[in-house]
Amino acid sequence: MYKLAIVVPCYNEEAILKNTCETLVNLLDDLTLTGKITDQSYVLFVNDGSSDDSWNILCREHDLSNRINAINLAANVGHQNALLAGLDYVQDDVDIAISIDADLQDDICVIEQMIDKYSKGADIVYGVRNNRKSDSFLKRNSANLFYKFMTAMGVKTIYNHADFRLMSRRVIKQLMLYKERNLYLRGIIPSLGYKTDCVYYTRLKRGGGKSKYSLSKMLRLASDGITSFTTRPITLITVLGFIIILFALAAFVYTLISYFTGNTAPGWSSLMISIWFLGGVQLFSIGIVGKYVGKAYFETKQRPRYDIVEELKHE
Ligand code: UDP
Ligand code: MG
């Protein structure tokens, strides 16, 4: 029997928190009855600086059930850092931790299978979606594009896996040795190694409240994901620059030839287009390089990733 903590980051989730608490407590009770986990197992909510009633709801639920624990972060630090705060908090206390989103879009019925796979020796068990039918057209296609792009850039990712996963204690301990501020868990965890396994499920629609991932947040996650794992974009820029130089040389040779044969081309518009195009390519490339420089800048500051200001804990 294992001691389990389900770690749930939440940001402005007042619409669904009560329901989430009840569902997860019932699940823990069932798993305890079937002898999979100890009755000390619990849910840890990480309140990621919500500005709504989320924390008050958690306080009430904590009083009602001894399975509900929570920590309150001083500010909104984002999904990935909130999740990390939760994992860090439980690491010495439990054998395994499962992370899941507060909206329970991921099917909690496979949690039992995750624990079974852990007992058969897997240190990491990924929850993988069968399909993306419950996603909007935009999200589905942008996600597909993202996975393809990540693979092309040389980053190991698990296709159609978000942050629904089981980790053993030693994996969490290893993860905590990664001190970088700009975390992209979906990339780091597959690179840790260990024996891994997957469980498959169909993702549901959000039960209430709104998605906290706007298009701009998704793009940021994607660009962080890539730049945290590989410098291949910079290599590609170098190659691109080289190819453009070859083009320029060819154009130079062509101009020389046409000068000597006496037919000089007027071509003002083609000149402007090429200037603008190359200007654009250069700015874009400098932007990418700048992103890496900026990252290095922020990492050298070694700022704390989060601050826990309140704890609700049953002994
Ligand atoms: N979340 C968080 N901090 C944030 C944004 C989101 O802790 O700044 C939590 C949110 O409460 C949820 C999870 O991260 O539990 C995933 O967010 P959401 O369901 O909105 O994302 P989606 O499922 O639409 O990708
Ligand atoms: Mg969601």
Coordinates of C-alpha atoms in Angstrom, one line a residue, residues 146-279:
F146 CA 3.4 22.1 -31.5
Y147 CA 4.2 18.5 -31.0
K148 CA 5.5 18.2 -34.6
F149 CA 7.6 21.3 -34.1
M150 CA 9.0 20.1 -30.8
T151 CA 10.1 16.8 -32.3
A152 CA 11.6 18.6 -35.3
M153 CA 13.5 20.8 -32.8
G154 CA 14.8 17.7 -31.0
V155 CA 12.9 18.0 -27.8
K156 CA 11.6 14.7 -26.3
T157 CA 7.8 15.0 -25.6
I158 CA 5.1 12.6 -25.0
Y159 CA 2.4 13.0 -27.7
N160 CA -1.0 14.1 -26.3
H161 CA 0.2 14.1 -22.7
A162 CA -0.3 17.2 -20.6
D163 CA 0.4 17.4 -16.9
F164 CA -1.7 14.4 -15.8
R165 CA 1.0 11.9 -14.5
L166 CA 2.1 9.8 -11.7
M167 CA 5.6 10.2 -10.3
S168 CA 7.4 8.2 -7.7
R169 CA 9.2 9.9 -4.8
R170 CA 12.7 9.4 -6.3
V171 CA 11.5 11.0 -9.6
I172 CA 10.2 14.1 -7.7
K173 CA 13.5 14.3 -5.8
Q174 CA 15.4 14.2 -9.1
L175 CA 13.1 16.8 -10.6
M176 CA 13.7 19.2 -7.7
L177 CA 17.4 19.2 -8.6
Y178 CA 16.5 21.2 -11.7
K179 CA 16.8 24.6 -10.4
E180 CA 15.9 26.6 -13.5
R181 CA 13.2 29.2 -13.2
N182 CA 11.8 28.7 -16.7
L183 CA 10.3 25.3 -16.3
Y184 CA 8.7 23.2 -18.9
L185 CA 7.8 20.0 -17.1
R186 CA 6.5 18.1 -20.1
G187 CA 10.0 18.3 -21.6
I188 CA 12.1 17.8 -18.4
I189 CA 10.3 14.7 -17.1
P190 CA 10.7 12.6 -20.3
S191 CA 14.4 13.5 -20.2
L192 CA 14.9 12.2 -16.7
G193 CA 14.8 8.6 -17.9
Y194 CA 13.5 6.0 -15.4
K195 CA 11.1 3.2 -16.2
T196 CA 8.0 4.8 -17.7
D197 CA 4.5 3.7 -18.8
C198 CA 1.3 5.2 -20.1
V199 CA -2.4 4.9 -19.4
Y200 CA -4.9 6.1 -22.0
Y201 CA -8.1 8.0 -21.5
T202 CA -10.6 10.3 -23.2
R203 CA -10.5 13.9 -22.1
L204 CA -13.8 15.5 -21.1
K205 CA -14.9 19.1 -21.6
R206 CA -14.4 21.6 -18.8
G207 CA -17.2 21.2 -16.3
G208 CA -17.3 24.9 -15.4
G209 CA -15.3 28.1 -15.3
K210 CA -13.0 29.1 -18.2
S211 CA -9.8 27.8 -19.6
K212 CA -6.9 29.8 -18.1
Y213 CA -4.7 29.1 -21.2
S214 CA -5.3 31.9 -23.7
L215 CA -3.7 31.8 -27.1
S216 CA -0.9 34.0 -25.9
K217 CA -0.2 31.8 -22.8
M218 CA -0.1 28.7 -25.1
L219 CA 2.3 30.4 -27.4
R220 CA 4.5 31.4 -24.4
L221 CA 4.5 27.9 -23.1
A222 CA 5.5 26.6 -26.6
S223 CA 8.3 29.1 -27.0
D224 CA 9.5 28.4 -23.4
G225 CA 9.3 24.7 -24.2
I226 CA 11.5 24.9 -27.2
T227 CA 14.1 27.4 -25.9
S228 CA 14.5 25.6 -22.6
F229 CA 15.6 22.4 -24.3
T230 CA 17.4 23.1 -27.4
T231 CA 19.5 25.7 -29.2
R232 CA 18.6 24.2 -32.6
P233 CA 16.8 27.4 -33.6
I234 CA 20.1 29.3 -33.4
T235 CA 21.8 26.6 -35.5
L236 CA 19.0 26.9 -38.1
I237 CA 19.4 30.7 -38.1
T238 CA 23.1 30.3 -38.9
V239 CA 22.3 27.9 -41.7
L240 CA 19.6 30.4 -43.0
G241 CA 22.2 33.2 -42.9
F242 CA 24.6 31.1 -44.9
I243 CA 22.1 30.2 -47.5
I244 CA 21.1 33.9 -47.9
I245 CA 24.8 34.8 -48.3
L246 CA 25.0 32.2 -51.1
F247 CA 22.0 33.9 -52.8
A248 CA 23.6 37.3 -52.5
L249 CA 26.8 36.0 -54.1
A250 CA 24.8 34.5 -57.0
A251 CA 23.0 37.9 -57.4
F252 CA 26.4 39.7 -57.4
V253 CA 27.7 37.4 -60.1
Y254 CA 24.6 37.9 -62.1
T255 CA 24.8 41.7 -61.9
L256 CA 28.4 41.6 -63.0
I257 CA 27.6 39.5 -66.0
S258 CA 24.7 41.7 -67.0
Y259 CA 26.9 44.8 -66.6
F260 CA 29.4 43.4 -69.1
T261 CA 26.8 42.3 -71.5
G262 CA 25.2 45.7 -71.3
N263 CA 21.7 44.9 -70.3
T264 CA 21.3 46.4 -66.8
A265 CA 17.9 45.6 -65.2
P266 CA 15.9 48.5 -63.6
G267 CA 14.2 46.4 -60.9
W268 CA 13.5 48.9 -58.1
S269 CA 10.6 46.9 -56.6
S270 CA 12.6 43.7 -56.5
L271 CA 15.4 45.6 -54.7
M272 CA 12.9 46.9 -52.1
I273 CA 11.4 43.5 -51.5
S274 CA 14.7 41.9 -50.9
I275 CA 15.7 44.6 -48.5
W276 CA 12.5 44.3 -46.5
F277 CA 12.7 40.5 -46.6
L278 CA 16.3 40.4 -45.4
G279 CA 15.5 43.0 -42.8

